[in-house]
Amino acid sequence: MAEPLELKKTLNLPKTNFPMKASLPENEPKQLAAWYGAHLYERILEARKGQPLFVLHDGPPYPTGEIHLGTGLNKILKDLIVKTKSMAGYYAPYVPGWDCHGLPIETQVEKELGGKGKVPPAEFRKLCREFATRYVEQHKRDFKRLGIFGQWNDPYLTMSFDYEATIAGAFLDFMEKGYVYRGRKPVYWCIYDSTALAEAEVEYEDHSSPSIYVRYKLVQDGAPAQKIPAELKGKNVYAIIWTTTPWTIPASMALAFNPAFPYAAVETDGEVEIVAAQLEHAVWETLGRKGSGKTLKTYSGQQLAEAGLKFQHPFLNRTVPAVLADYVELDQGTGIVHTAPGHGADDFLTGQKYGLETYAPIDDKGVYLEGLPEYKGKDVFAANPIIVKLLADRGALLANHPYKHSYPHCWRCHNPVIFRATEQWFIKMVQTGKGRQKTLRQEALEEIHQVKWIPAWGEDRMHEMIEKRPDWTVSRQRFWGVPIIVFYCQGCGKRLEDYTALRHVVKWFEKEGADAWYQHSPEELLPRGTKCACGASHWRKENDILDVWFDSGSSHLAVLKGPEWPADVYLEGPDQYRGWFHSSLLVATGTRDAAPYRSVVTHGWTLDEQGRPMSKSLGNALYPIEICERWGADLLRLWVASVEYQADVKMSERVMTQLSEAYRKIRNTFRFALSNLGDFDPTRDALANAELEEIDQWMLDRTADLVKKCREWYANYEFHRVYHAIHDYCVVDLSALYFDVLKDRLYTKARKNKSRRSAQTAVWKIADALVRLAAPVLVFTAEEIWKHLPKTAGAPESVHQAVFPEAVALACGIAAREAERWERLAQVRSAVLLALEQARASKAIGGGLEAKVRLHANAKAPGLQELLREKGSLLPALFIVSQVVVDPRESDGLVPSETLPGLAVKIERADGKKCERCWNYSSHVGENARYPTVCERCSEALEEIESDGTAGVAANG
């Protein structure tokens, strides 16, 4: 007879080449190189050909610097959606894009040139193109480092020739349908960048303005004198206004009263002052007056305006009428608003109603072109204190205090902006397009309700913005962008309206890009012989370019072809309700009569641990590439998946430390699985679900339930639910319960024993399912696991080519009642583990295998006693103890469980001796003459090993 086997070599000890330490910063770049060398993204698309289409359309960022954490959050969320849809079986291409035109690029190039106007427009555009290209390449590299798959070799760029031609064509569509007009009206204007701004290009920041109270004297003589109320005739009467923009006083053309408000005429020391009656006491307090004077009479705003009152401008030779305006409020001020139609949207409308001049005597730099010597030649903000002094010198200034408030600033240079009336191109919101029955605003509002908004409040926000927005200012006084294709006749000045001729220019853009506008004459750009109705054939080109929001809002026209339009989803931050979501909706509605997206997802802002926005100046910024270098891209992706991204999200080193621990636990769960599958070939060794042991079936059913839930959550973009479910399953259900229970079976049974193969089958199926569920989040780690995981023939080379597991394939279908019984056993296990811990603490036992557990369940736990008796043979493995006795009655020494009412537990020292091989205690140790130091379970395993001839071969990884 052969020599007895060396006991240690008969154990199936865990072994794997899958490292415990991830070393993500070092290993991820190597994996990236392998993916791109193998053209993985293209292979994924090839594998999904013919499957249902899913399109996430990428919102284009500006290529102007290092990507920040908010950009990283945005791109990873998009990648999660695309990857989850691909693994759900969809053909899900991802075409990244960049918004390459506009002020952000121009500003950076001007900095590099040392100022504005240093080179001709064509050369300036060339430099802008080169700058944008440089940063597009940097962004590409950084986004790829985050594990984001996409069409990086051919992204969409708003400066590409085809895209520029699409923009120009879309504008001509708007013009041909009658939406476009040129007019003079107040628009947001940046005096530092000398350009008009759309609402989406304005951000509100804290600002300190001079808060002044000014009085306008009532004109007693002249045509309407007979209408002046008797109480006011022949007296020194003043209307008091409040403003925080003293620089607009030179353009003051009227005083606006609310028709419904009562206004008090109050006499003090021989002078009468008019203010809203409800604000009277607040005004006197602000002016530092101890008490109010005598109220002569109260008039409605309607009465004062109908009386035809006129007031003398405080320092100019101009009288201004009393007019009516519903927008005058009582929340602050005096209830009377000085009206400058050239410097305010509401003021402009009032001016149109009353025939007031739209007076705005300032240039592109905000400098007064005319006026009194004191302020002429000064810019508006420099003129503020000068005008305040002028008012004081003329006796018109009643109060002057600094006032901190939220004020519009330029989104790019962050300087305060002004309202300035200029000639601009507009898209009219209340215009009915040619062949349409409803206005652009009405159609856009209707389309909003056809879209799924996530979160749901997005629908109301978008509706409110479209409902209240003014006409769209689409012209800009810059060079880097798409020119407005408009020609003026040199003979009569009339605009060319031959759209066939105008679309000829679009063909030039397709060949040469929008640079063609600056490199060719009008006669070259237009079809030969294009003539005006007056007979002239010489033309002048428009100088303005289009708003960059029109550029990016046209992206769906340029990128989405055929069935790709409309996109299934847009995903951006909350600022895009007035930005890309907004402009895309208007462009799509104006050109294709429908929204460009079926659903819109919004994520929050990225904040530091204290809830502050991240910035370089605060020193609290964390950048995606910095995170990759310190922790790895998978940790950043895990953070994105862990947060409820629809609200603002916080990031800090502490957060990353916590996530590192969570990642370690998930990784170690997979490592345990891999280390016990080294000798397992699923094609050869896997058992059918019906052949598995009961606990294995139960865990596969629980895994199937996890798969079902995670797939639903992925479909609804609820990534944080997926993360928490997978993490908890790995840590609680697997590591702390199932894998812990399996160790004895995996390590001590004969390698080919059916019980061990049952455990390995379940472990393999669980690991195979989990790695695919985790793949969209942990892109690098999942690929590493996939390389080490045993696979069936025909399995894809990369986990990212695989599809999600099917719950139905995993489920063993054990009865609900049986599943409930296993849940109860898990509760019993928790109660026993607590009792074992207490026994260890009291030195009654050393380890769990030294214990014998005595149990009894009474009527407070119905059915539990019978369950424990029925499953008695399984309980030692479940509790990881040597022996379990189910007492028929509650005997002395059994202690009621602290966690499970009705259960009583007693921990005793196990009977018998310790088995040298499995370390369990048994009274049968010594009965096997060939192996006298082992228990009856190990005797059986050793006999099986010897008969199989596989002794001495450890499991390989």
Coordinates of N, CA and C in Angstrom, one line a residue, residues 413-576:
C413 N -15.4 86.6 -18.8 CA -14.4 87.4 -18.1 C -14.8 87.8 -16.7
H414 N -16.0 87.4 -16.3 CA -16.5 87.6 -15.0 C -16.6 89.1 -14.5
N415 N -16.7 90.0 -15.5 CA -16.9 91.4 -15.2 C -18.3 91.7 -15.3
P416 N -18.8 92.8 -14.6 CA -20.2 93.2 -14.7 C -20.6 93.6 -16.1
V417 N -21.8 93.3 -16.5 CA -22.3 93.6 -17.8 C -23.3 94.8 -17.7
I418 N -23.7 95.3 -18.8 CA -24.7 96.3 -18.9 C -25.8 95.9 -19.9
F419 N -26.9 96.6 -19.8 CA -27.9 96.5 -20.9 C -27.6 97.7 -21.8
R420 N -27.6 97.4 -23.1 CA -27.3 98.5 -24.1 C -28.1 98.2 -25.3
A421 N -28.7 99.2 -25.8 CA -29.5 99.1 -27.0 C -28.5 99.2 -28.2
T422 N -28.5 98.2 -29.0 CA -27.7 98.1 -30.3 C -28.5 97.4 -31.4
E423 N -27.9 97.6 -32.6 CA -28.5 96.8 -33.7 C -28.0 95.4 -33.6
Q424 N -28.9 94.4 -33.5 CA -28.5 93.0 -33.4 C -29.5 92.2 -34.3
W425 N -29.1 90.9 -34.5 CA -29.9 90.0 -35.1 C -30.7 89.2 -34.1
F426 N -31.9 89.0 -34.2 CA -32.8 88.2 -33.2 C -33.6 87.1 -33.9
I427 N -33.9 86.1 -33.1 CA -34.9 85.1 -33.5 C -36.1 85.4 -32.7
K428 N -37.2 85.6 -33.4 CA -38.4 86.1 -32.7 C -39.2 84.9 -32.1
M429 N -39.4 84.9 -30.8 CA -40.1 83.8 -30.1 C -41.6 83.8 -30.4
V430 N -42.2 84.9 -30.7 CA -43.7 84.9 -31.0 C -44.0 84.9 -32.5
Q431 N -43.0 84.5 -33.3 CA -43.2 84.4 -34.7 C -43.8 83.1 -35.1
T432 N -44.8 83.1 -36.0 CA -45.2 81.8 -36.6 C -44.4 81.5 -37.8
G433 N -43.7 80.4 -37.9 CA -42.9 80.1 -39.0 C -43.7 79.8 -40.2
K434 N -43.1 80.0 -41.4 CA -43.7 79.7 -42.6 C -44.3 78.3 -42.7
G435 N -45.6 78.2 -43.0 CA -46.2 76.9 -43.0 C -46.6 76.3 -41.7
R436 N -46.4 77.1 -40.6 CA -46.7 76.6 -39.3 C -47.9 77.3 -38.7
Q437 N -48.6 76.7 -37.7 CA -49.8 77.3 -37.2 C -49.5 78.0 -35.8
K438 N -48.4 77.6 -35.2 CA -48.1 78.2 -33.9 C -46.7 78.9 -33.9
T439 N -46.5 79.7 -32.9 CA -45.3 80.4 -32.8 C -44.2 79.5 -32.3
L440 N -42.9 80.0 -32.5 CA -41.8 79.2 -32.0 C -41.9 78.9 -30.5
R441 N -42.3 79.9 -29.8 CA -42.4 79.7 -28.3 C -43.5 78.6 -28.0
Q442 N -44.6 78.7 -28.7 CA -45.7 77.7 -28.4 C -45.3 76.3 -28.8
E443 N -44.6 76.2 -29.9 CA -44.1 74.8 -30.3 C -43.1 74.3 -29.4
A444 N -42.2 75.1 -28.9 CA -41.1 74.6 -28.0 C -41.8 74.2 -26.7
L445 N -42.7 75.0 -26.2 CA -43.4 74.7 -24.9 C -44.1 73.3 -25.1
E446 N -44.8 73.1 -26.2 CA -45.5 71.8 -26.4 C -44.5 70.6 -26.4
E447 N -43.3 70.9 -27.0 CA -42.3 69.8 -27.1 C -41.8 69.4 -25.7
I448 N -41.7 70.4 -24.9 CA -41.1 70.1 -23.5 C -41.9 69.0 -22.8
H449 N -43.2 69.0 -23.0 CA -44.1 68.0 -22.4 C -44.0 66.6 -23.0
Q450 N -43.3 66.5 -24.2 CA -43.1 65.2 -24.8 C -41.8 64.5 -24.3
V451 N -41.0 65.2 -23.5 CA -39.7 64.8 -23.1 C -39.8 64.2 -21.6
K452 N -39.0 63.2 -21.4 CA -38.9 62.7 -20.0 C -37.8 63.5 -19.3
W453 N -38.0 64.1 -18.2 CA -37.1 64.9 -17.5 C -36.7 64.2 -16.2
I454 N -35.3 64.1 -16.0 CA -34.8 63.5 -14.8 C -33.8 64.4 -14.2
P455 N -34.0 65.0 -13.0 CA -35.2 64.8 -12.2 C -36.4 65.5 -12.8
A456 N -37.6 65.2 -12.3 CA -38.9 65.6 -12.9 C -39.0 67.2 -12.9
W457 N -38.3 67.8 -11.9 CA -38.5 69.3 -11.9 C -37.9 70.0 -13.1
G458 N -37.1 69.3 -13.9 CA -36.5 69.9 -15.1 C -37.6 70.3 -16.1
E459 N -38.7 69.6 -16.1 CA -39.8 70.0 -17.0 C -40.3 71.4 -16.7
D460 N -40.6 71.7 -15.4 CA -41.1 73.0 -15.0 C -40.0 74.1 -15.2
R461 N -38.7 73.7 -15.0 CA -37.7 74.7 -15.1 C -37.6 75.1 -16.6
M462 N -37.6 74.1 -17.5 CA -37.4 74.4 -18.9 C -38.6 75.2 -19.4
H463 N -39.8 74.8 -18.9 CA -41.0 75.5 -19.4 C -41.0 76.9 -19.0
E464 N -40.6 77.2 -17.7 CA -40.6 78.6 -17.3 C -39.6 79.4 -18.1
M465 N -38.4 78.8 -18.4 CA -37.4 79.6 -19.1 C -37.9 79.9 -20.6
I466 N -38.5 78.9 -21.2 CA -38.9 79.2 -22.6 C -40.1 80.1 -22.6
E467 N -41.0 80.0 -21.6 CA -42.2 80.8 -21.5 C -41.8 82.3 -21.3
K468 N -40.8 82.6 -20.5 CA -40.5 83.9 -20.2 C -39.3 84.6 -21.0
R469 N -38.7 83.8 -21.8 CA -37.5 84.3 -22.4 C -37.8 85.3 -23.4
P470 N -37.0 86.4 -23.6 CA -37.2 87.3 -24.7 C -36.7 86.7 -26.0
D471 N -36.8 87.5 -27.1 CA -36.3 87.1 -28.4 C -34.8 86.8 -28.2
W472 N -34.4 85.8 -29.0 CA -33.0 85.3 -28.9 C -32.0 86.2 -29.7
T473 N -31.1 86.8 -28.9 CA -30.1 87.6 -29.6 C -29.0 86.7 -30.1
V474 N -29.0 86.5 -31.5 CA -28.1 85.5 -32.0 C -26.9 86.1 -32.7
S475 N -26.7 87.4 -32.7 CA -25.5 88.0 -33.3 C -24.5 88.4 -32.3
R476 N -23.2 88.3 -32.7 CA -22.1 88.6 -31.8 C -21.1 89.4 -32.6
Q477 N -20.4 90.4 -31.9 CA -19.5 91.3 -32.6 C -18.1 90.7 -32.4
R478 N -17.8 89.5 -32.9 CA -16.6 88.9 -32.8 C -16.1 88.3 -34.1
F479 N -15.0 87.5 -34.1 CA -14.5 86.9 -35.4 C -14.5 85.4 -35.4
W480 N -14.3 84.8 -34.2 CA -14.2 83.4 -34.2 C -15.5 82.7 -34.0
G481 N -16.1 82.4 -35.1 CA -17.4 81.7 -35.1 C -17.9 81.6 -36.5
V482 N -19.2 81.3 -36.6 CA -19.8 81.2 -38.0 C -20.5 82.5 -38.4
P483 N -20.0 83.1 -39.5 CA -20.6 84.3 -39.9 C -22.1 84.2 -40.2
I484 N -22.8 85.3 -40.0 CA -24.2 85.4 -40.3 C -24.3 85.6 -41.8
I485 N -24.9 84.7 -42.5 CA -24.9 84.8 -44.0 C -25.9 85.8 -44.5
V486 N -25.5 87.0 -44.5 CA -26.4 88.1 -45.0 C -25.6 89.0 -45.9
F487 N -26.1 89.4 -47.0 CA -25.5 90.3 -47.9 C -26.4 91.5 -48.1
Y488 N -25.8 92.7 -48.2 CA -26.5 94.0 -48.5 C -26.1 94.5 -49.8
C489 N -27.1 94.9 -50.6 CA -26.8 95.5 -51.9 C -26.0 96.8 -51.7
Q490 N -25.0 96.9 -52.5 CA -24.2 98.1 -52.5 C -24.9 99.3 -53.1
G491 N -25.9 99.0 -53.9 CA -26.6 100.0 -54.6 C -27.7 100.6 -53.8
C492 N -28.6 99.8 -53.3 CA -29.8 100.3 -52.5 C -29.8 100.0 -51.0
G493 N -28.9 99.1 -50.6 CA -28.8 98.8 -49.2 C -29.7 97.7 -48.8
K494 N -30.5 97.2 -49.7 CA -31.5 96.1 -49.3 C -30.8 94.8 -49.1
R495 N -31.4 94.0 -48.2 CA -30.8 92.7 -47.9 C -31.2 91.7 -48.9
L496 N -30.2 90.8 -49.3 CA -30.5 89.7 -50.3 C -31.4 88.7 -49.7
E497 N -32.5 88.3 -50.3 CA -33.4 87.3 -49.8 C -33.6 86.2 -50.7
D498 N -32.7 86.0 -51.6 CA -32.7 84.8 -52.5 C -32.0 83.7 -51.8
Y499 N -32.8 82.8 -51.2 CA -32.3 81.7 -50.3 C -31.5 80.6 -51.1
T500 N -31.8 80.5 -52.4 CA -31.0 79.6 -53.2 C -29.6 80.1 -53.4
A501 N -29.5 81.4 -53.6 CA -28.2 82.0 -53.7 C -27.5 82.0 -52.4
L502 N -28.2 82.3 -51.3 CA -27.6 82.3 -49.9 C -27.0 80.9 -49.6
R503 N -27.8 79.8 -50.0 CA -27.3 78.5 -49.6 C -26.1 78.0 -50.4
H504 N -25.8 78.8 -51.5 CA -24.6 78.6 -52.2 C -23.4 78.8 -51.3
V505 N -23.5 79.7 -50.4 CA -22.4 80.0 -49.5 C -22.2 78.8 -48.6
V506 N -23.2 78.1 -48.2 CA -23.1 76.9 -47.4 C -22.2 75.9 -48.0
K507 N -22.2 75.8 -49.3 CA -21.4 74.8 -50.1 C -19.9 75.2 -50.0
W508 N -19.6 76.5 -49.9 CA -18.3 77.0 -49.7 C -17.8 76.6 -48.3
F509 N -18.7 76.7 -47.3 CA -18.3 76.3 -46.0 C -18.0 74.8 -45.9
E510 N -18.7 74.0 -46.7 CA -18.5 72.6 -46.7 C -17.1 72.3 -47.2
K511 N -16.6 73.1 -48.1 CA -15.3 72.9 -48.7 C -14.2 73.5 -47.9
E512 N -14.4 74.7 -47.4 CA -13.3 75.5 -46.8 C -13.6 75.9 -45.4
G513 N -14.8 75.6 -44.9 CA -15.1 76.1 -43.6 C -15.6 77.5 -43.6
A514 N -16.0 78.0 -42.5 CA -16.4 79.4 -42.4 C -15.4 80.4 -42.7
D515 N -14.1 80.0 -42.8 CA -13.0 80.9 -43.2 C -13.3 81.4 -44.6
A516 N -14.0 80.7 -45.4 CA -14.3 81.2 -46.7 C -14.9 82.6 -46.7
W517 N -15.7 82.9 -45.7 CA -16.4 84.2 -45.6 C -15.4 85.3 -45.6
Y518 N -14.2 85.0 -45.0 CA -13.2 86.1 -44.8 C -12.2 86.0 -45.9
Q519 N -12.2 85.0 -46.7 CA -11.2 84.8 -47.8 C -11.7 85.0 -49.2
H520 N -13.0 85.2 -49.3 CA -13.5 85.4 -50.7 C -14.5 86.6 -50.7
S521 N -14.6 87.2 -51.8 CA -15.5 88.3 -52.0 C -16.9 87.8 -52.1
P522 N -17.9 88.7 -51.9 CA -19.3 88.4 -52.0 C -19.6 87.8 -53.4
E523 N -19.0 88.4 -54.4 CA -19.3 87.9 -55.8 C -18.8 86.5 -56.0
E524 N -17.7 86.1 -55.3 CA -17.2 84.7 -55.4 C -18.1 83.8 -54.6
L525 N -18.6 84.2 -53.4 CA -19.4 83.3 -52.6 C -20.7 83.1 -53.1
L526 N -21.3 84.1 -53.8 CA -22.7 83.9 -54.4 C -22.6 83.4 -55.8
P527 N -23.7 82.8 -56.2 CA -23.7 82.3 -57.6 C -23.4 83.5 -58.6
R528 N -22.7 83.2 -59.7 CA -22.4 84.2 -60.6 C -23.6 84.9 -61.1
G529 N -23.5 86.2 -61.2 CA -24.6 87.0 -61.7 C -25.8 87.3 -60.7
T530 N -25.6 87.0 -59.4 CA -26.6 87.3 -58.5 C -26.9 88.8 -58.4
K531 N -28.1 89.2 -58.6 CA -28.4 90.6 -58.7 C -29.5 91.0 -57.7
C532 N -29.5 92.2 -57.3 CA -30.5 92.8 -56.5 C -31.7 93.2 -57.4
A533 N -32.9 93.4 -56.8 CA -34.1 93.8 -57.5 C -33.8 95.2 -58.2
C534 N -32.9 96.0 -57.6 CA -32.6 97.3 -58.1 C -31.7 97.2 -59.3
G535 N -31.2 96.0 -59.6 CA -30.3 95.8 -60.8 C -28.8 95.8 -60.5
A536 N -28.5 96.2 -59.2 CA -27.1 96.2 -58.9 C -26.6 94.7 -58.6
S537 N -25.3 94.5 -58.7 CA -24.8 93.1 -58.5 C -23.6 93.1 -57.6
H538 N -23.4 94.2 -56.9 CA -22.3 94.2 -55.9 C -22.9 94.2 -54.5
W539 N -22.2 93.4 -53.6 CA -22.8 93.2 -52.3 C -21.8 93.4 -51.2
R540 N -22.3 93.7 -50.0 CA -21.5 93.9 -48.8 C -21.9 92.8 -47.8
K541 N -20.9 92.2 -47.2 CA -21.1 91.1 -46.3 C -21.4 91.6 -44.9
E542 N -22.3 90.9 -44.1 CA -22.6 91.2 -42.7 C -21.3 90.9 -41.9
N543 N -21.0 91.7 -40.9 CA -19.8 91.5 -40.1 C -20.0 90.6 -38.9
D544 N -21.2 90.5 -38.4 CA -21.5 89.7 -37.1 C -21.3 88.2 -37.4
I545 N -21.0 87.5 -36.3 CA -21.1 86.1 -36.3 C -22.2 85.6 -35.4
L546 N -22.5 84.3 -35.5 CA -23.6 83.8 -34.7 C -23.2 83.5 -33.2
D547 N -24.2 83.6 -32.3 CA -24.0 83.2 -30.9 C -23.5 81.7 -30.9
V548 N -22.5 81.5 -30.0 CA -22.0 80.1 -29.9 C -23.1 79.2 -29.4
W549 N -24.1 79.7 -28.7 CA -25.2 78.7 -28.3 C -26.0 78.3 -29.5
F550 N -26.0 79.1 -30.5 CA -26.7 78.6 -31.8 C -25.8 77.5 -32.4
D551 N -24.5 77.7 -32.3 CA -23.5 76.7 -32.8 C -23.8 75.3 -32.1
S552 N -23.6 75.3 -30.7 CA -23.8 74.1 -30.0 C -25.2 73.6 -30.0
G553 N -26.2 74.5 -30.1 CA -27.6 74.1 -30.2 C -27.9 73.4 -31.5
S554 N -27.0 73.5 -32.5 CA -27.2 72.8 -33.8 C -26.5 71.5 -33.8
S555 N -25.9 71.0 -32.7 CA -25.1 69.8 -32.7 C -25.9 68.6 -33.2
H556 N -27.1 68.5 -32.8 CA -28.0 67.4 -33.1 C -28.1 67.3 -34.6
L557 N -28.2 68.5 -35.3 CA -28.3 68.5 -36.8 C -27.0 68.0 -37.4
A558 N -25.9 68.3 -36.8 CA -24.6 68.0 -37.4 C -24.1 66.6 -37.1
V559 N -24.6 66.0 -36.0 CA -24.0 64.8 -35.5 C -25.0 63.6 -35.7
L560 N -26.2 63.8 -35.4 CA -27.2 62.7 -35.4 C -27.8 62.5 -36.8
K561 N -27.5 61.4 -37.4 CA -27.9 61.1 -38.7 C -29.0 60.0 -38.8
G562 N -30.0 60.2 -39.6 CA -31.0 59.2 -39.8 C -31.7 58.8 -38.6
P563 N -31.7 57.5 -38.2 CA -32.5 57.1 -37.0 C -31.9 57.5 -35.7
E564 N -30.7 58.1 -35.7 CA -30.0 58.6 -34.5 C -30.8 59.8 -34.0
W565 N -31.6 60.5 -34.8 CA -32.3 61.7 -34.4 C -33.7 61.4 -34.1
P566 N -34.4 61.8 -33.0 CA -33.7 62.5 -31.9 C -32.9 61.6 -31.0
A567 N -32.0 62.2 -30.2 CA -31.2 61.4 -29.3 C -32.1 60.8 -28.2
D568 N -31.7 59.7 -27.7 CA -32.4 59.1 -26.5 C -32.2 59.9 -25.3
V569 N -31.0 60.5 -25.1 CA -30.8 61.3 -23.9 C -29.8 62.3 -24.1
Y570 N -30.0 63.5 -23.4 CA -29.0 64.5 -23.2 C -28.7 64.5 -21.7
L571 N -27.4 64.7 -21.3 CA -27.1 64.8 -19.9 C -26.1 65.9 -19.6
E572 N -26.4 66.8 -18.8 CA -25.5 68.0 -18.5 C -25.9 68.5 -17.1
G573 N -25.2 69.6 -16.7 CA -25.4 70.2 -15.4 C -26.6 71.2 -15.5
P574 N -27.0 71.7 -14.3 CA -28.3 72.5 -14.2 C -28.2 73.8 -15.0
D575 N -27.0 74.3 -15.3 CA -26.8 75.5 -16.0 C -27.3 75.4 -17.5
Q576 N -27.4 74.2 -18.0 CA -27.8 74.0 -19.4 C -29.3 74.2 -19.7

